[in-house]
XYZ file of C-alpha atoms in Angstrom:
588
model
C 0.000 0.000 0.000
C 1.069 3.617 -0.433
C 1.397 6.429 2.024
C -1.684 8.668 1.592
C 0.351 11.642 2.737
C 2.660 11.490 -0.276
C 2.170 14.321 -2.705
C 3.613 13.088 -5.975
C 6.145 10.375 -5.257
C 6.209 7.369 -7.552
C 8.062 4.199 -6.526
C 8.514 0.738 -7.950
C 8.598 -2.061 -5.429
C 10.450 -5.023 -6.985
C 9.313 -7.387 -4.214
C 5.634 -6.713 -4.900
C 4.554 -9.063 -7.677
C 2.845 -7.060 -10.388
C 2.332 -3.923 -8.319
C 3.295 -0.385 -9.232
C 3.623 1.667 -6.057
C 2.303 5.123 -6.922
C 0.986 7.658 -4.446
C -2.738 7.999 -5.114
C -2.753 11.410 -3.505
C 0.221 12.287 -5.668
C -1.758 12.396 -8.878
C -5.180 13.282 -7.537
C -3.982 16.821 -6.757
C -3.126 17.236 -10.429
C -6.811 17.349 -11.271
C -6.695 21.103 -10.740
C -2.945 21.596 -11.175
C -2.801 20.457 -14.805
C -4.302 23.151 -16.988
C -3.526 25.259 -20.029
C -4.211 28.798 -21.258
C -4.899 27.551 -24.782
C -1.967 29.179 -26.576
C -1.262 26.112 -28.742
C -4.133 23.728 -28.060
C -7.766 23.834 -27.071
C -7.763 23.780 -23.225
C -10.732 21.409 -23.394
C -8.444 18.835 -25.015
C -6.088 18.980 -22.053
C -9.014 18.828 -19.635
C -10.280 15.691 -21.381
C -6.799 14.201 -21.385
C -6.370 14.883 -17.668
C -9.757 13.334 -16.900
C -8.863 10.282 -18.982
C -5.459 9.834 -17.307
C -6.915 10.246 -13.814
C -9.656 7.731 -14.564
C -7.223 5.214 -16.048
C -4.837 5.618 -13.130
C -7.681 5.086 -10.656
C -8.631 1.908 -12.535
C -5.000 0.790 -12.463
C -4.872 1.169 -8.679
C -8.192 -0.591 -8.271
C -7.094 -3.537 -10.385
C -3.963 -3.880 -8.255
C -6.006 -4.222 -5.073
C -8.899 -6.249 -6.546
C -7.296 -8.703 -8.992
C -10.591 -10.196 -10.163
C -10.964 -10.410 -13.938
C -13.790 -8.356 -15.445
C -15.596 -9.883 -18.444
C -17.867 -7.281 -20.028
C -20.689 -7.975 -22.477
C -20.928 -5.032 -24.868
C -23.287 -4.509 -27.803
C -25.995 -2.471 -29.448
C -29.753 -2.443 -29.014
C -31.548 -5.571 -30.176
C -28.409 -7.695 -30.596
C -29.363 -10.082 -27.776
C -26.518 -8.941 -25.536
C -28.402 -9.307 -22.252
C -29.786 -12.720 -23.306
C -26.272 -13.966 -23.998
C -25.090 -12.490 -20.686
C -27.807 -14.402 -18.830
C -26.970 -17.569 -20.731
C -23.298 -17.274 -19.883
C -24.069 -16.728 -16.179
C -26.559 -19.588 -16.247
C -29.222 -17.492 -14.558
C -31.693 -14.801 -15.648
C -30.423 -11.559 -14.150
C -30.696 -8.883 -16.827
C -33.973 -7.886 -18.467
C -34.096 -8.680 -22.188
C -36.015 -7.319 -25.176
C -35.607 -5.994 -28.703
C -38.051 -3.113 -28.924
C -35.867 -0.608 -27.009
C -32.697 -0.493 -24.886
C -33.344 -2.633 -21.850
C -30.195 -2.243 -19.758
C -30.377 1.129 -18.003
C -27.242 0.576 -15.941
C -24.452 -2.039 -15.614
C -25.333 -5.350 -13.940
C -22.579 -7.481 -12.395
C -22.470 -11.172 -11.460
C -19.632 -11.966 -9.040
C -18.562 -14.211 -6.193
C -19.811 -13.268 -2.748
C -16.215 -12.914 -1.486
C -15.309 -10.279 -4.061
C -15.315 -6.816 -2.492
C -16.236 -4.888 -5.613
C -16.749 -1.675 -3.639
C -13.241 -1.589 -2.154
C -11.404 1.347 -3.736
C -13.891 1.479 -6.601
C -12.435 3.910 -9.167
C -15.676 5.685 -10.077
C -16.894 7.477 -6.934
C -20.067 8.758 -8.618
C -21.330 5.214 -9.228
C -23.727 3.959 -6.543
C -23.482 0.297 -5.596
C -26.758 -1.673 -5.418
C -26.568 -5.152 -3.888
C -29.930 -6.916 -4.230
C -28.354 -10.064 -2.779
C -27.726 -13.554 -4.131
C -28.498 -14.114 -7.779
C -30.493 -17.289 -7.053
C -32.828 -15.330 -4.809
C -33.425 -12.463 -7.247
C -37.205 -11.939 -7.431
C -37.108 -10.633 -11.005
C -34.785 -9.591 -13.778
C -33.093 -6.231 -13.375
C -33.095 -3.315 -15.776
C -30.210 -1.683 -13.981
C -30.237 2.005 -13.134
C -28.224 4.858 -14.653
C -25.431 5.904 -12.302
C -25.692 2.626 -10.369
C -23.902 -0.728 -10.492
C -26.250 -3.583 -9.607
C -24.232 -6.458 -8.096
C -25.652 -9.989 -7.850
C -23.523 -12.517 -5.958
C -23.008 -16.267 -6.147
C -20.877 -18.925 -4.401
C -19.510 -20.804 -7.428
C -15.943 -21.636 -6.373
C -14.568 -21.945 -9.911
C -15.732 -18.376 -10.694
C -14.464 -16.667 -7.545
C -11.941 -14.692 -9.615
C -14.441 -13.430 -12.205
C -16.821 -10.469 -12.451
C -19.266 -10.850 -15.347
C -20.799 -7.564 -16.463
C -23.753 -6.601 -18.657
C -23.429 -3.005 -19.875
C -25.923 -0.482 -21.296
C -26.408 -0.530 -25.060
C -23.677 1.069 -27.154
C -26.125 2.927 -29.378
C -28.193 4.303 -26.517
C -29.212 7.932 -26.949
C -28.708 8.492 -23.214
C -25.329 10.147 -22.695
C -25.143 8.742 -19.170
C -25.405 5.219 -20.567
C -22.633 5.868 -23.058
C -20.416 7.292 -20.317
C -21.100 4.169 -18.256
C -20.014 1.887 -21.111
C -16.812 3.910 -21.572
C -16.001 3.795 -17.852
C -16.570 0.072 -17.382
C -14.713 -0.571 -20.611
C -11.566 0.588 -18.767
C -12.174 -2.021 -16.068
C -12.575 -4.835 -18.577
C -9.963 -7.564 -18.936
C -12.016 -9.325 -21.609
C -14.656 -7.865 -23.916
C -17.457 -10.030 -25.265
C -18.669 -7.976 -28.209
C -22.187 -8.941 -29.217
C -23.475 -8.053 -32.674
C -26.268 -9.337 -34.858
C -26.053 -10.343 -38.492
C -27.937 -7.265 -39.643
C -26.105 -4.745 -37.388
C -22.530 -5.947 -36.946
C -21.138 -3.512 -39.525
C -23.105 -0.475 -38.324
C -20.980 2.583 -37.652
C -21.357 2.796 -33.846
C -20.555 -0.885 -33.180
C -17.764 -0.815 -35.748
C -16.110 2.258 -34.188
C -16.202 0.607 -30.780
C -14.821 -2.618 -32.168
C -12.033 -0.610 -33.791
C -11.280 0.985 -30.409
C -11.071 -2.461 -28.776
C -8.677 -3.611 -31.476
C -6.463 -0.509 -31.131
C -6.360 -0.876 -27.332
C -5.452 -4.585 -27.730
C -8.021 -5.760 -25.215
C -8.746 -9.495 -25.494
C -12.056 -9.668 -27.355
C -14.536 -12.369 -28.298
C -16.911 -11.458 -31.125
C -20.330 -13.074 -30.890
C -22.482 -12.565 -33.977
C -26.013 -13.404 -32.935
C -29.084 -14.334 -34.987
C -27.033 -15.579 -37.942
C -28.481 -17.353 -40.997
C -26.488 -18.693 -43.947
C -23.350 -16.656 -43.243
C -19.764 -17.672 -42.541
C -17.032 -16.212 -40.332
C -15.176 -15.127 -43.419
C -18.191 -13.201 -44.664
C -18.523 -11.573 -41.242
C -14.863 -10.570 -41.113
C -14.580 -9.387 -44.720
C -16.306 -5.973 -44.240
C -14.323 -5.389 -41.046
C -11.030 -6.221 -42.742
C -12.031 -3.998 -45.631
C -12.251 -1.138 -43.137
C -8.853 -1.917 -41.678
C -9.866 -3.945 -38.607
C -7.895 -7.164 -38.230
C -9.809 -9.664 -36.115
C -8.656 -13.276 -35.556
C -11.120 -15.850 -36.876
C -10.650 -18.070 -33.830
C -12.183 -15.321 -31.694
C -15.415 -15.178 -33.721
C -18.472 -17.261 -32.902
C -21.733 -17.426 -34.801
C -24.975 -17.960 -32.866
C -27.715 -19.264 -35.177
C -31.113 -17.633 -35.503
C -33.755 -19.270 -33.313
C -37.448 -18.608 -32.929
C -37.131 -19.099 -29.189
C -34.606 -16.592 -27.900
C -34.479 -17.615 -24.231
C -31.343 -18.487 -22.271
C -31.908 -22.243 -22.482
C -32.045 -22.299 -26.275
C -28.986 -20.032 -26.491
C -27.037 -22.276 -24.111
C -27.761 -25.263 -26.325
C -26.383 -23.556 -29.437
C -23.092 -25.198 -30.528
C -21.511 -21.872 -31.368
C -22.350 -20.462 -27.949
C -21.164 -23.578 -26.132
C -17.874 -23.420 -28.020
C -17.508 -19.748 -27.090
C -18.113 -20.413 -23.376
C -15.546 -23.208 -23.348
C -12.944 -21.054 -25.091
C -13.472 -18.022 -22.852
C -13.383 -19.999 -19.609
C -10.210 -21.637 -20.830
C -8.531 -18.247 -21.316
C -9.561 -16.998 -17.848
C -9.290 -20.276 -15.947
C -8.206 -20.087 -12.286
C -4.726 -21.463 -13.012
C -4.172 -18.802 -15.680
C -5.874 -15.935 -13.881
C -2.790 -14.512 -12.134
C -0.672 -14.395 -15.284
C -3.623 -13.048 -17.263
C -4.183 -10.292 -14.701
C -0.503 -9.333 -14.775
C -0.613 -9.267 -18.571
C -3.641 -6.976 -18.523
C -2.049 -4.662 -15.966
C 0.974 -4.368 -18.241
C -1.365 -3.474 -21.113
C -3.049 -0.823 -18.973
C 0.351 0.532 -17.947
C 1.362 0.864 -21.602
C -1.870 2.609 -22.522
C -1.602 4.894 -19.506
C 2.026 5.677 -20.310
C 1.055 6.656 -23.858
C -1.751 8.862 -22.576
C 0.605 10.574 -20.126
C 3.199 11.062 -22.863
C 0.616 12.794 -25.045
C -0.590 14.925 -22.128
C 2.996 15.876 -21.208
C 3.673 16.928 -24.787
C 0.596 19.153 -24.825
C 1.582 20.739 -21.519
C 5.186 21.261 -22.612
C 4.028 22.958 -25.812
C 1.854 25.276 -23.743
C 4.715 26.060 -21.376
C 7.079 26.772 -24.271
C 4.566 29.065 -25.944
C 3.883 30.733 -22.585
C 7.565 31.713 -22.365
C 7.314 33.320 -25.793
C 4.077 35.033 -24.710
C 5.731 36.439 -21.580
C 8.734 37.637 -23.588
C 6.433 39.461 -25.998
C 4.509 40.921 -23.057
C 7.771 42.224 -21.610
C 8.687 43.679 -24.999
C 5.383 45.584 -25.095
C 6.039 46.733 -21.520
C 9.521 48.049 -22.318
C 8.244 49.873 -25.392
C 5.433 51.421 -23.362
C 7.819 52.591 -20.628
C 10.212 54.064 -23.186
C 7.344 55.998 -24.754
C 6.217 57.165 -21.310
C 9.664 58.587 -20.474
C 9.811 60.300 -23.862
C 6.374 61.771 -23.277
C 7.486 63.036 -19.861
C 10.532 64.726 -21.399
C 8.380 66.349 -24.075
C 5.953 67.518 -21.421
C 8.761 69.251 -19.517
C 10.109 70.873 -22.637
C 6.737 72.207 -23.608
C 5.301 73.262 -20.255
C 7.949 73.631 -17.580
C 11.250 74.844 -18.955
C 10.032 78.379 -19.742
C 8.491 78.761 -16.281
C 11.657 77.591 -14.483
C 13.919 79.780 -16.593
C 11.711 82.768 -15.786
C 12.027 82.079 -12.064
C 15.807 81.727 -12.349
C 16.076 85.092 -14.174
C 14.112 86.727 -11.375
C 16.627 85.278 -8.939
C 19.644 86.688 -10.781
C 18.016 90.063 -11.167
C 17.802 90.358 -7.382
C 21.214 88.901 -6.711
C 24.091 91.376 -6.233
C 27.338 89.665 -5.201
C 29.054 93.005 -4.432
C 26.478 94.060 -1.918
C 27.297 93.492 1.703
C 24.086 94.082 3.572
C 22.875 90.941 5.281
C 19.308 91.668 4.307
C 20.116 91.572 0.639
C 21.981 88.272 1.023
C 19.010 86.718 2.789
C 16.713 87.993 0.072
C 18.950 86.463 -2.548
C 19.148 83.149 -0.692
C 15.450 82.958 -0.027
C 14.269 83.926 -3.522
C 14.379 80.512 -5.232
C 12.711 78.851 -2.292
C 9.972 81.397 -1.982
C 9.139 80.577 -5.580
C 8.554 76.965 -4.612
C 6.869 77.825 -1.311
C 9.767 77.282 1.130
C 11.035 79.964 3.470
C 14.559 79.944 4.896
C 13.134 80.867 8.229
C 10.882 77.834 8.456
C 11.715 74.914 10.649
C 12.739 71.529 9.259
C 9.392 69.998 10.197
C 7.863 72.011 7.369
C 9.703 69.858 4.817
C 6.568 67.752 4.414
C 4.676 70.729 3.075
C 7.272 71.114 0.303
C 6.928 67.438 -0.646
C 3.140 67.694 -0.505
C 3.166 70.659 -2.836
C 5.252 68.760 -5.369
C 2.944 65.771 -5.112
C -0.041 67.969 -5.954
C 1.627 68.904 -9.230
C 1.867 65.283 -10.391
C 0.016 64.799 -13.679
C -1.353 61.265 -14.145
C -2.377 61.825 -17.750
C 0.817 60.390 -19.324
C 0.703 57.269 -17.128
C -3.014 56.717 -17.772
C -2.486 57.057 -21.504
C 0.497 54.719 -21.462
C -1.359 51.956 -19.607
C -4.378 52.304 -21.876
C -2.192 51.901 -24.962
C -0.314 49.013 -23.325
C -3.595 47.196 -22.613
C -4.774 47.710 -26.155
C -1.495 46.302 -27.523
C -1.759 43.228 -25.288
C -5.293 42.428 -26.431
C -4.459 43.013 -30.088
C -1.174 41.107 -30.051
C -1.379 38.437 -27.358
C -5.018 37.315 -27.199
C -5.258 33.535 -27.871
C -6.810 32.570 -31.185
C -9.419 30.553 -29.320
C -11.615 33.394 -28.144
C -13.846 31.007 -26.228
C -11.017 29.826 -23.959
C -11.145 30.799 -20.294
C -7.784 32.584 -20.554
C -8.952 34.664 -23.509
C -12.113 35.617 -21.641
C -10.001 36.527 -18.621
C -7.813 38.883 -20.659
C -10.890 40.707 -21.959
C -12.532 41.146 -18.571
C -12.973 44.834 -17.665
C -11.340 44.338 -14.272
C -8.127 43.081 -15.890
C -7.125 46.691 -16.617
C -5.975 48.900 -13.741
C -8.539 51.552 -12.900
C -7.682 55.230 -12.610
C -8.096 54.952 -8.832
C -5.655 52.008 -8.737
C -3.146 53.887 -10.866
C -3.430 56.973 -8.651
C -2.980 54.872 -5.502
C 0.055 53.149 -7.036
C 1.583 56.482 -8.017
C 1.056 57.912 -4.524
C 2.678 54.829 -3.041
C 5.691 55.369 -5.250
C 5.776 59.017 -4.163
C 5.852 57.927 -0.548
C 8.924 55.849 -1.327
C 10.546 58.815 -3.082
C 9.705 61.100 -0.161
C 11.417 58.713 2.238
C 14.359 58.349 -0.118
C 14.725 62.146 -0.409
C 14.533 62.604 3.365
C 17.293 60.041 3.815
C 19.502 61.745 1.230
C 18.934 65.115 2.920
C 19.837 63.674 6.307
C 22.988 62.081 4.877
C 24.108 65.341 3.237
C 23.231 67.632 6.150
C 24.743 65.430 8.855
C 27.257 67.536 10.849
C 26.318 70.941 9.454
C 26.875 73.715 12.033
C 23.607 75.022 13.472
C 24.779 78.657 13.117
C 25.434 78.324 9.383
C 22.616 80.272 7.759
C 23.754 80.785 4.225
C 25.848 79.210 1.494
C 25.388 75.837 -0.008
C 25.719 74.204 3.418
C 22.634 75.891 4.765
C 20.105 73.199 5.618
C 17.350 75.403 4.210
C 19.217 75.914 0.935
C 20.063 72.213 0.768
C 16.469 71.081 1.304
C 15.131 73.749 -1.042
C 17.528 72.653 -3.763
C 16.488 69.006 -3.365
C 12.817 69.980 -3.496
C 13.442 72.062 -6.597
C 15.241 69.078 -8.156
C 12.232 66.905 -7.303
C 9.892 69.418 -8.899
C 11.986 69.502 -12.069
C 12.005 65.709 -12.268
C 8.260 65.346 -11.615
C 7.681 67.879 -14.356
C 9.602 65.662 -16.750
C 12.835 67.627 -16.702
C 15.161 64.659 -16.979
C 17.259 66.031 -19.812
C 17.293 69.660 -18.582
C 18.143 68.847 -14.991
C 21.851 69.790 -15.182
C 21.228 73.174 -16.777
C 18.546 74.159 -14.274
C 20.627 73.072 -11.277
C 23.652 74.977 -12.571
C 21.529 78.128 -12.773
C 20.089 77.692 -9.302
C 23.280 76.697 -7.521
C 25.627 79.185 -9.233
C 24.965 82.092 -6.830
C 25.972 79.959 -3.836
C 29.256 78.576 -5.151
C 32.328 80.298 -3.681
C 34.756 78.119 -5.638
C 36.126 76.718 -2.420
C 36.936 73.033 -2.470
C 34.209 72.194 0.056
C 31.619 74.213 -1.815
C 32.516 72.499 -5.101
C 32.322 69.111 -3.400
C 28.858 69.901 -2.065
C 27.851 71.170 -5.493
C 28.804 67.854 -7.093
C 27.080 65.921 -4.305
C 23.771 67.760 -4.817
C 23.911 67.279 -8.582
C 24.613 63.558 -8.125
C 21.623 63.217 -5.801
C 19.431 65.073 -8.285
C 20.463 62.720 -11.104
C 19.833 59.709 -8.899
C 16.449 61.195 -8.030
C 15.627 61.384 -11.740
C 16.443 57.696 -12.115
C 14.349 56.803 -9.082
C 11.384 58.715 -10.451
C 11.647 57.005 -13.814
C 11.647 53.667 -12.011
C 8.553 54.816 -10.124
C 6.797 55.514 -13.429
C 7.862 52.108 -14.757
C 6.677 50.379 -11.602
C 3.124 51.630 -12.096
C 3.039 50.262 -15.651
C 4.703 47.119 -14.342
C 1.731 46.512 -12.065
C -0.419 46.192 -15.150
C 2.092 43.838 -16.764
C 2.214 41.678 -13.631
C -1.561 41.373 -13.686
C -1.326 39.830 -17.155
C 1.558 37.607 -16.070
C -0.425 36.280 -13.118
C -3.431 35.618 -15.348
C -1.270 33.474 -17.633
C 0.506 31.631 -14.815
C -2.834 30.840 -13.170
C -3.719 28.911 -16.339
C -0.344 27.199 -16.690
C 0.847 23.855 -15.338
C 3.765 24.186 -12.927
C 7.096 22.612 -13.857
C 7.035 20.315 -10.812
C 3.590 18.998 -11.770
C 4.818 18.251 -15.268
C 7.791 16.460 -13.730
C 5.392 14.370 -11.610
C 3.692 13.238 -14.812
C 6.992 12.367 -16.454
C 8.190 10.439 -13.422
C 4.928 8.493 -13.359
C 5.364 7.625 -17.023
C 8.891 6.336 -16.371
C 7.596 4.066 -13.626
C 4.800 2.782 -15.819
C 7.273 1.993 -18.586
C 9.437 0.139 -16.068
C 6.385 -1.765 -14.891
C 5.605 -2.994 -18.400
């Protein structure tokens, strides 16, 4: 047995005869983990493949724990399938008739010691146990979604489960699903056809499926009259189905179609003898191991196909993400260009005017203290900062700059970015869940979200600017009131730099700072050092602000990335599939 707490481990136990040790919990979690955005394949195809693999794996586990051999009678309406089933069992269990489909759900005949329910692979199927077959009050029609189990105590059949299934050509989808499910459990198929219906499309397609899956099959052609095995096989061979003649039995047409007359038919008697010889108790263990190997091969092939589909999706997803990043980089580049153009058009003239006013009032030959203070305070009065204010008023300067932030360029950039994504990266399958997700209105950042993101970035810049100011002003004498080392002048210059940057003045930053700082440079080595320090901080501030603009657009990009990744199978889940396939191949 396996540890139910395992989450994906697959082990082969060489001491366990015919058993593949695979964590059942390990693959069950992949029900939701294996998915696809539909970039290369219809996601529904992967969903169907996952469902098929999970179902086949559940059957594989079940057959390991319950090694009974399942013999399933399969056929279309009116072929006499249920009559032949009853005749084989030697007791009337399943209702018969030709006017309409009689079997509404599968009916099983098994030994009383066989625990059919234990680990049953189809949890939606309800088990009905009316009791012993000999005591059955009447024939059963079976019920959709149920498995009706009649028991017996025949020692020679303790390893067999004989099953009558709903009609292949039933119009009830639930019946068809039931046939498909119990088909996976079957170790032997008894395919029942009639002389007038054996080459019909639905039975033929199912017979072709049995042949492709290499399930041991016995073909019973019922109600025959003046026809040979060769004549029966000729149309099938003409359509590409190779069926061995020694697995075909003809049951002659009889007026009385009850179980007793069928049992007396030489063709039927020969069939029963041949089938029981193949599944005899002394051969049952080897036969079961052979069938498990067949299931392992089929399951391995299914997993290989599923892995290929997933890998194609993952590969295309990488290309999709690279293209998304390309659109993001282009959008950010255009945003920075737009910001520079905005400064050139709207801000440069205003700032130059303010600087000229400053120089007009500045007289370096004048000695009066009042004039010096006027000169020093002029640029900061323009931006709302007074030299006489206390440091705790720095927040008001930052707040004033924040109020001048124009969201229009960022809003326009994100709108164009979203449009490019939908035009360029939408999957071709518009009906896919991922495509619908991309086109949802809430996929795009709202103006309120963009504003909140921009304010958050401003908070980071405010903190960054405060730290830079504290680093530069550390150790300044308290009595120093003028010159570049004045804390008021230092903070005012940083605020002015911030205002230039927010206005888009990335390219004109040096020229503006030179104009502002020139009156305070005494050409002393310390003054020149401070001058270079302030300019370096201003340039770094410009880079930080550009990153802030990019980060807002990046939020939109990350929303698309998350949407894709939510529809993509993780690498470790794909590896779990591949590891399982390796173990299955080893098992075979």
